Every structure is written in C-alpha cells, then in structure tokens.
Amino acid sequence: MSIAKADKPIILVTNDDGVTAPGIRNLVESIKDLGTVLVVSPDKPQSGMGHAITIGQPLRMQRVHNFGDDVEAWQTTGTPVDCVKLAVDKLLHRKPDICISGINHGPNHSINVIYSGTMSAAMEAAIEGIPSVGFSLLDHGIDADFSAAQKVARKIVQLVLGMETEKHFLLNVNIPAIPHEMLAGMKVCRQAYAKYDENFDERKDPRGSSYYWLTGEFINMDEKTDTDVWALENNYVSVVPVSIDFTNYKLKNQLDEQWQETL
Amino acid sequence: MSIAKADKPIILVTNDDGVTAPGIRNLVESIKDLGTVLVVSPDKPQSGMGHAITIGQPLRMQRVHNFGDDVEAWQTTGTPVDCVKLAVDKLLHRKPDICISGINHGPNHSINVIYSGTMSAAMEAAIEGIPSVGFSLLDHGIDADFSAAQKVARKIVQLVLGMETEKHFLLNVNIPAIPHEMLAGMKVCRQAYAKYDENFDERKDPRGSSYYWLTGEFINMDEKTDTDVWALENNYVSVVPVSIDFTNYKLKNQLDEQWQETL
C-alpha cells in the first residue's frame, strides 16, 4: 500500500456484495477521515459464500477507483475471506488496525452469522488478531437508505479504535432500516437461536428435467429478550460479540466422562 | 426416499470431496448395516467451501449408483450445505436420525472447522436439530488407508445412535493416519487455537499479468494438552463438540457495561 500515513490508523474495508455495492461505498464515506482506508473487495456479489476460500484456482487483483483519489481500492476474483488474506499478505504487509466489512444489504443476525460472507471476512480478520466488525442493514434494496447505518458504523469504529481490544475481537452489528432518530440505542446481545425452514422451489427446464431454487422462511425459535432478533424488532442496533472458538464446552464436559478412551 | 425401513435409523451421509471420493465410500461401507443409508453429496470436490450456500443459481440432483443396490445415492450441483438441505427437504421429507459427513481426505482440526465443507454440512444438520458428526482422516492422499477411520466412524455412529443427544449435537472427529492398533484411544477435546500463515504464491501469466495461489503454513499457537491438535499428535482420535451459538459471552459481558445504549 502506497498511501499509508504513519500517524493514522489503517482501516481495511471489505464486503460480500462486491466492490460496486452501495453498502461498501457508504461505509467508506462514513469513516474515511478516521484513518487511512484500504478497500479490498470481491469483483462480484458473494452473498451466502460463508467462510469459503479459493484453493482450486488462482486469484487476481485489480486496482479500482470507485472511492475517489484518497482511497486505495482493489477488486479481487476471490471470496470475502480471500480478500482479507490478500489485503494483509500482498498489499499491506502488516495487520491493519481494524477490519470492517459491509455494509451488507440485508440482515446477518442470529444464525445468519454462519452463512454470511460479510461476517466471514470479519471473522477471518479476527482469526489473524485484527479487531473486526461486520455491519449489516436490514434492507435488501439497492436503493436502501444508509444514512443511519453510516452514523452507527462511524460511532462503532471510533469506539473500537479507542479501546484496548482482546486478541480476537469480533462484532456482528445489525442496523434496523429506520431513520437514525428512531433508533432506540445500541444493545449488546447474544445470537438468537433461529433457522430457515427450507422450501426448494422445484421447476422444469425446457427439456423436462427438474431444477431447484433454494428458498426458505426465517423462523425465530428464541423468545428471550437478550437476543439480536429481539433488539432489532425493538428498534435497537444489535451488537453480538462473536467467538472464533466453536467448542461446545457443555457437551465437552458431558462426553469427557462418558467417552474418554473408549475406542 | 423409497427404501427406508421403519424399524431402522435413517443415516444421511454427505461430504465435501464429492460423491466419487474414496472417503465417502469407506464411510458408507463402515456403517451401512447400522441403518437405512441415504447419500447426498456434491458432484465435484468442494473443499474449502465453508458454510457456502447456493442462492444465485438453481440446483440439480441426479441419482447415482456408486454404493451398490442397497444404498440410495444422489449427486447434486450444490455445496455440502446445499446437499443437507436438499436431502431433508426434497428426498427424506423428514429429519434423518443422524447425519455423518466425510470421511474427509485431510485434517479438519482446530481452526479448520471454519473453512471445512465437511464440518459445514454437519453443522447445517445440527442447526436443523439432527445429531451430526464430521469425520476427517489426517491423510490427503487419494490412496489413503481408511481402515482405522472406518472402525472409528462405526464406533462413534453406534455411540451417537445409542444415546440421548442434546438438540444441537455436533462433533468434529479427526483420525490420525496410523493403523488402528496404534491408536491411543479417543479424546474429547477443545478446538486448538491455530491459524494459517498465508503466503500467496505470485506468478505471471503468459501476458505478464500477476495471479496468486493461496498457500499457507499451519501454525499451532496453543501449547495446552486439552486440544485436538495435542490429541492427534499423541495418536488419539480427537473429538471436539462444536457449538452453533457463536456468541462470545465473555466479551458480551464486558461490552454490556460499557456500550449499552450509547448511540
């Protein structure tokens, strides 16, 4: 990276909707005076890519100029996770001070953290020890109003840059699609237990063979009030701290007693 | 599914190496007398797909006969996660009694749980409330010896089918590439903290443009003896119970005090 200034934090920005999405443009605009910004983002939409990485084919990077002259930006042929790896290893040659991902067009609350390319990019950075935040707006529309989300993102980036973060600091932030003055505040939450009730839409091609479109209805199975789904339904910005240790310690303790050395 | 027998458990088998991989054939052989087996697997290798789902294009399924006349098997154009969704929604029309994924060609211990298509398929089933296990052998070779892994997989499937499992029961099982009689036993572990030190291999195409192959060295940052990496290094089969709740509760408690309603 050629334009880093030593006295300013380096802010790595990525997303999963691709480098031309309004969400990432709004995110960059909201924080670009807070540090030196590097954008590394997929060259096409990558929603639903989860934590996919590209190992069967090589990657390419191309300089782009979508964000004005003061923001260095690259598009890559890879996934959101690939973008973070390329940014750190090939462009920055160091860890940025923060990695932010988004602003996603659509929600990534509850179980969506698992499917989301937005959150996977942020998680990849957190594995590397980079404080990371994924931002999502509860509006899928290409003409969504990002003005409240911009204020929220700026506020949270300022908070994170100003604090001592733990080694693997990762937040999943979702923002209701309402004007900023209607937001009830920010709520630190746990991930709601929710799932999708799949319903493949079966169709016939012109030759009579079946094909299937994945559809599904979101089902919140969690009635408690400390979840991200509850917070969003009540006009709060939801902030879920996310772990990179997936161990189920409760089940580990149970099986420890029953299964140890039973081969 | 046409061949289900009411008195036998239904065992859904999938993987990420594709329906023709030796690993899934060995897995099916090891357990097919324990229940009615349905195989739904990708039609091509999908390693490193993480929890990707296919939303931008439709999916297709095709009946295959790789596993003999007594095992119903399908290949799909989707990811490992898509395979589980298709199996439950379009083929079984009910939850199987267990979902097993693998046997993966290569390790999925420690942080690999995040990148692994094998584990993502199992995780998808666990989200649905299906007891699930991913199996991986520490040998990438196409001619790997699966005989010890077969015995381990059979034992664990029997254990899981015989117990009362919690709602989201999910195990990540890795098996050392050594003969069965050399295995020290089975160890219930936590996920080691480890990462990949990325190093993109930069090359020039015939027109002089750069492209990059993702490579990386595995680094175990975790010296403790209760991890999967330690267990495997000491000839144990590692069993890590995996959570589908990614909330970082420790960080949640910290931020709860500092960040609540600070917008």
Short mmCIF file of C-alpha atoms in Angstrom, two decimals, chain B residues 3 17 20 22 34 50 62 69 81 96 103-105 108 126 131 135 146 168 177 180 183 197 201 215 219 241-242 244:
data_model
loop_
_atom_site.label_atom_id
_atom_site.label_comp_id
_atom_site.label_asym_id
_atom_site.label_seq_id
_atom_site.Cartn_x
_atom_site.Cartn_y
_atom_site.Cartn_z
CA ILE B 3 -36.09 -47.74 0.53
CA ASP B 17 -14.78 -34.21 -1.58
CA THR B 20 -16.78 -40.37 -6.06
CA PRO B 22 -12.82 -42.88 -1.53
CA LEU B 34 -26.50 -49.91 11.08
CA GLY B 50 -17.05 -23.37 4.35
CA GLN B 62 -29.03 -36.86 -10.12
CA ASP B 69 -28.04 -51.54 -4.90
CA VAL B 81 -24.64 -27.41 2.97
CA PRO B 96 -32.71 -38.41 9.46
CA ILE B 103 -14.53 -39.17 5.67
CA ASN B 104 -12.58 -36.09 4.65
CA HIS B 105 -9.28 -36.51 2.88
CA ASN B 108 -10.18 -30.56 9.90
CA ALA B 126 -27.09 -29.74 13.66
CA PRO B 131 -27.32 -35.24 15.60
CA PHE B 135 -15.07 -37.33 10.16
CA PHE B 146 -9.24 -45.72 5.65
CA HIS B 168 -27.85 -29.36 18.51
CA ALA B 177 -3.24 -41.68 9.75
CA HIS B 180 -5.97 -48.95 14.25
CA LEU B 183 -4.41 -45.52 18.15
CA ASP B 197 0.30 -18.07 7.98
CA ASP B 201 2.48 -17.62 -4.42
CA THR B 215 -0.75 -21.24 0.17
CA ILE B 219 0.69 -22.67 12.90
CA PRO B 241 -18.06 -31.00 20.42
CA VAL B 242 -18.99 -27.97 18.31
CA ILE B 244 -23.84 -23.49 16.75
#
